[in-house]
């Protein structure tokens, strides 16, 4: 009976890890639809300083109108504004990849509860900061995206050792492959948020969406700490 309970807990632990990888692991790679939301809000439009012209512009066909999200509107952004957006994504992508090596050493030096507590703090703080950020007053977009990247890196690296807990060992390749696939699939999270925002443009704001993600992250990482 003890063996059955132990086996069940091992599988539950792995399922929780896979959920965390899907929700947070590679979430920053879903930048494209998130950028549409920021463009629609006019974030960093002040950097254009009224000097935008057709030779120094980028155009997207999906934006937010005054009445909410509207896929048929057109918005034009200057090159300087686009450079601000690209800098946010570049920083997040760099931190996610660069952090893999130190995080790999770090995970062996501290206990699992402490490790996932720190991962949760990074992820939750990143979500909250991104939700409240504004390029004019509280420009924490880059910091927030960097924290999301660190949390995602810690999530995927923390999930890999869990596969070795499962018996029989023939399931380990399956769990490792699932972690890798779900890491790539997590880029769809921001796209899903964007599509939901199109359906509920008034109620589903960026702030509410990211606060919701912060709540989900708190629940998921609390379970990981407890497992």
Short mmCIF file of C-alpha atoms in Angstrom, two decimals:
data_model
loop_
_atom_site.label_atom_id
_atom_site.label_comp_id
_atom_site.label_asym_id
_atom_site.label_seq_id
_atom_site.Cartn_x
_atom_site.Cartn_y
_atom_site.Cartn_z
CA UNK A 1 0.00 0.00 0.00
CA UNK A 2 2.81 2.39 0.80
CA UNK A 3 4.36 1.65 -2.60
CA UNK A 4 1.08 2.53 -4.36
CA UNK A 5 0.78 5.82 -2.49
CA UNK A 6 4.41 6.65 -3.24
CA UNK A 7 3.92 5.88 -6.93
CA UNK A 8 0.79 8.03 -7.06
CA UNK A 9 2.58 10.96 -5.44
CA UNK A 10 5.41 10.65 -7.91
CA UNK A 11 3.01 10.83 -10.84
CA UNK A 12 1.12 13.74 -9.27
CA UNK A 13 4.41 15.57 -8.81
CA UNK A 14 5.32 15.05 -12.46
CA UNK A 15 1.89 16.18 -13.66
CA UNK A 16 2.23 19.36 -11.59
CA UNK A 17 5.65 19.98 -13.10
CA UNK A 18 4.30 19.51 -16.62
CA UNK A 19 1.50 21.98 -15.90
CA UNK A 20 4.02 24.54 -14.66
CA UNK A 21 6.15 24.05 -17.76
CA UNK A 22 3.17 24.54 -20.07
CA UNK A 23 1.89 27.62 -18.26
CA UNK A 24 5.18 29.36 -17.53
CA UNK A 25 8.19 27.58 -19.09
CA UNK A 26 8.45 29.26 -22.47
CA UNK A 27 5.65 31.78 -22.07
CA UNK A 28 7.89 34.67 -23.11
CA UNK A 29 8.14 33.28 -26.65
CA UNK A 30 4.51 34.25 -27.18
CA UNK A 31 5.62 37.86 -27.50
CA UNK A 32 3.97 38.63 -30.86
CA UNK A 33 0.32 38.78 -29.69
CA UNK A 34 1.38 40.50 -26.47
CA UNK A 35 3.14 43.16 -28.52
CA UNK A 36 -0.13 43.79 -30.37
CA UNK A 37 -1.79 44.58 -27.07
CA UNK A 38 0.98 47.00 -26.10
CA UNK A 39 0.86 48.64 -29.51
CA UNK A 40 -2.88 49.05 -29.20
CA UNK A 41 -2.46 50.73 -25.82
CA UNK A 42 0.08 53.11 -27.32
CA UNK A 43 2.88 51.99 -25.03
CA UNK A 44 6.14 53.80 -25.89
CA UNK A 45 4.33 55.97 -28.46
CA UNK A 46 5.87 58.93 -26.68
CA UNK A 47 9.26 57.83 -28.02
CA UNK A 48 8.10 58.73 -31.53
CA UNK A 49 7.93 62.41 -30.52
CA UNK A 50 5.80 63.24 -33.54
CA UNK A 51 8.58 62.42 -35.99
CA UNK A 52 7.05 59.27 -37.48
CA UNK A 53 7.03 58.95 -41.25
CA UNK A 54 6.28 56.17 -43.71
CA UNK A 55 9.96 55.32 -44.14
CA UNK A 56 10.41 54.92 -40.39
CA UNK A 57 7.32 52.95 -39.48
CA UNK A 58 5.92 49.51 -38.94
CA UNK A 59 2.26 48.67 -39.33
CA UNK A 60 0.05 45.99 -37.83
CA UNK A 61 -3.57 45.22 -38.64
CA UNK A 62 -4.61 44.16 -35.16
CA UNK A 63 -5.06 46.69 -32.41
CA UNK A 64 -7.32 48.12 -29.76
CA UNK A 65 -9.77 50.88 -30.46
CA UNK A 66 -11.25 53.16 -27.85
CA UNK A 67 -14.12 50.71 -27.41
CA UNK A 68 -11.86 47.71 -26.88
CA UNK A 69 -9.99 45.22 -29.02
CA UNK A 70 -10.74 45.34 -32.73
CA UNK A 71 -8.88 43.16 -35.22
CA UNK A 72 -9.88 45.35 -38.15
CA UNK A 73 -8.27 48.58 -36.98
CA UNK A 74 -4.83 49.61 -38.17
CA UNK A 75 -2.15 51.19 -36.02
CA UNK A 76 1.21 52.57 -37.08
CA UNK A 77 4.30 52.52 -34.88
CA UNK A 78 7.57 54.32 -35.41
CA UNK A 79 10.92 52.58 -35.50
CA UNK A 80 11.94 53.87 -32.07
CA UNK A 81 8.76 52.45 -30.55
CA UNK A 82 9.42 49.08 -32.18
CA UNK A 83 12.98 49.13 -30.84
CA UNK A 84 11.57 49.46 -27.32
CA UNK A 85 9.38 46.40 -27.87
CA UNK A 86 12.23 44.41 -29.39
CA UNK A 87 14.47 45.28 -26.45
CA UNK A 88 11.94 43.82 -24.01
CA UNK A 89 11.73 40.53 -25.87
CA UNK A 90 15.48 40.33 -26.47
CA UNK A 91 16.19 40.79 -22.76
CA UNK A 92 13.67 38.11 -21.80
CA UNK A 93 15.01 35.64 -24.38
CA UNK A 94 18.59 36.28 -23.29
CA UNK A 95 17.83 35.76 -19.60
CA UNK A 96 15.86 32.57 -20.21
CA UNK A 97 18.73 30.98 -22.13
CA UNK A 98 21.60 32.47 -20.14
CA UNK A 99 20.05 31.51 -16.80
CA UNK A 100 19.93 27.82 -17.71
CA UNK A 101 23.54 27.13 -16.68
CA UNK A 102 23.59 28.90 -13.29
CA UNK A 103 20.10 27.63 -12.49
CA UNK A 104 21.29 24.09 -13.29
CA UNK A 105 24.01 24.43 -10.65
CA UNK A 106 21.71 26.27 -8.28
CA UNK A 107 19.05 23.53 -8.19
CA UNK A 108 21.54 21.07 -6.69
CA UNK A 109 22.61 23.46 -3.95
CA UNK A 110 19.28 24.23 -2.27
CA UNK A 111 16.19 22.32 -1.24
CA UNK A 112 13.31 21.81 -3.63
CA UNK A 113 10.83 23.95 -1.60
CA UNK A 114 13.23 26.89 -1.56
CA UNK A 115 13.96 26.47 -5.27
CA UNK A 116 10.31 26.56 -6.34
CA UNK A 117 9.53 29.33 -3.88
CA UNK A 118 12.12 31.47 -5.65
CA UNK A 119 10.79 30.43 -9.07
CA UNK A 120 7.29 31.38 -7.96
CA UNK A 121 8.44 34.75 -6.64
CA UNK A 122 10.10 35.54 -9.99
CA UNK A 123 7.06 34.48 -12.00
CA UNK A 124 4.41 36.13 -9.82
CA UNK A 125 6.38 39.37 -9.49
CA UNK A 126 6.91 39.42 -13.25
CA UNK A 127 3.20 39.00 -13.95
CA UNK A 128 2.17 41.70 -11.48
CA UNK A 129 4.76 44.19 -12.72
CA UNK A 130 3.80 43.60 -16.34
CA UNK A 131 0.16 44.10 -15.46
CA UNK A 132 0.67 47.46 -13.77
CA UNK A 133 3.40 48.81 -16.04
CA UNK A 134 2.95 51.86 -18.22
CA UNK A 135 5.64 53.37 -20.41
CA UNK A 136 4.85 56.89 -19.19
CA UNK A 137 4.76 56.33 -15.44
CA UNK A 138 5.78 52.83 -14.36
CA UNK A 139 8.02 51.45 -17.08
CA UNK A 140 8.76 48.00 -15.66
CA UNK A 141 8.01 46.04 -18.83
CA UNK A 142 11.61 44.89 -19.40
CA UNK A 143 12.16 43.98 -15.74
CA UNK A 144 8.85 42.13 -15.64
CA UNK A 145 9.61 40.17 -18.79
CA UNK A 146 13.05 39.31 -17.46
CA UNK A 147 11.53 37.95 -14.24
CA UNK A 148 9.06 35.88 -16.25
CA UNK A 149 11.98 34.49 -18.23
CA UNK A 150 13.89 33.56 -15.05
CA UNK A 151 10.80 31.91 -13.58
CA UNK A 152 10.25 30.00 -16.80
CA UNK A 153 13.84 28.82 -16.90
CA UNK A 154 13.60 27.60 -13.31
CA UNK A 155 10.32 25.83 -14.10
CA UNK A 156 11.63 23.77 -17.02
CA UNK A 157 14.93 22.91 -15.31
CA UNK A 158 13.13 21.99 -12.09
CA UNK A 159 10.76 19.70 -13.97
CA UNK A 160 13.44 17.54 -15.60
CA UNK A 161 14.74 15.77 -12.44
CA UNK A 162 11.17 14.86 -11.43
CA UNK A 163 10.96 12.36 -14.28
CA UNK A 164 13.55 10.17 -12.52
CA UNK A 165 11.16 9.66 -9.61
CA UNK A 166 8.71 7.65 -11.71
CA UNK A 167 8.75 3.88 -11.78
CA UNK A 168 9.06 1.95 -14.02
CA UNK A 169 11.87 3.86 -15.65
CA UNK A 170 10.55 3.26 -19.15
CA UNK A 171 8.28 6.29 -18.66
CA UNK A 172 11.19 8.69 -18.14
CA UNK A 173 11.77 9.40 -21.87
CA UNK A 174 8.05 10.10 -22.23
CA UNK A 175 8.08 12.63 -19.39
CA UNK A 176 11.24 14.31 -20.64
CA UNK A 177 9.76 14.58 -24.14
CA UNK A 178 6.53 15.96 -22.67
CA UNK A 179 8.47 18.63 -20.78
CA UNK A 180 10.25 19.69 -23.94
CA UNK A 181 7.04 19.79 -25.99
CA UNK A 182 5.08 21.69 -23.35
CA UNK A 183 7.90 24.20 -23.02
CA UNK A 184 7.54 25.05 -26.70
CA UNK A 185 3.74 24.93 -26.50
CA UNK A 186 3.64 27.46 -23.68
CA UNK A 187 4.21 30.23 -26.22
CA UNK A 188 0.48 29.98 -26.98
CA UNK A 189 -0.56 31.34 -23.56
CA UNK A 190 -0.30 35.01 -24.54
CA UNK A 191 -2.07 34.26 -27.83
CA UNK A 192 -4.98 32.72 -25.93
CA UNK A 193 -5.11 35.77 -23.66
CA UNK A 194 -5.16 38.03 -26.70
CA UNK A 195 -8.02 36.07 -28.34
CA UNK A 196 -10.03 36.12 -25.12
CA UNK A 197 -9.46 39.87 -24.94
CA UNK A 198 -10.97 40.19 -28.41
CA UNK A 199 -14.13 38.45 -27.22
CA UNK A 200 -14.35 40.35 -23.91
CA UNK A 201 -12.59 43.66 -24.71
CA UNK A 202 -13.88 45.67 -21.77
CA UNK A 203 -13.76 43.12 -18.95
CA UNK A 204 -10.51 41.39 -19.95
CA UNK A 205 -7.84 44.07 -19.63
CA UNK A 206 -4.07 43.50 -19.60
CA UNK A 207 -3.94 44.23 -15.88
CA UNK A 208 -6.68 41.70 -15.08
CA UNK A 209 -5.16 39.10 -17.37
CA UNK A 210 -1.73 39.30 -15.73
CA UNK A 211 -3.15 39.45 -12.24
CA UNK A 212 -5.06 36.29 -13.13
CA UNK A 213 -1.83 34.66 -14.29
CA UNK A 214 -0.21 35.69 -11.01
CA UNK A 215 -2.97 33.95 -9.06
CA UNK A 216 -2.60 30.79 -11.16
CA UNK A 217 1.17 30.91 -10.66
CA UNK A 218 0.72 31.23 -6.90
CA UNK A 219 -1.48 28.11 -6.85
CA UNK A 220 0.80 26.04 -9.09
CA UNK A 221 4.04 26.91 -7.30
CA UNK A 222 2.44 26.39 -3.89
CA UNK A 223 1.59 22.85 -4.99
CA UNK A 224 5.14 22.31 -6.28
CA UNK A 225 6.61 23.48 -3.00
CA UNK A 226 4.33 21.09 -1.12
CA UNK A 227 4.92 18.04 -3.36
#
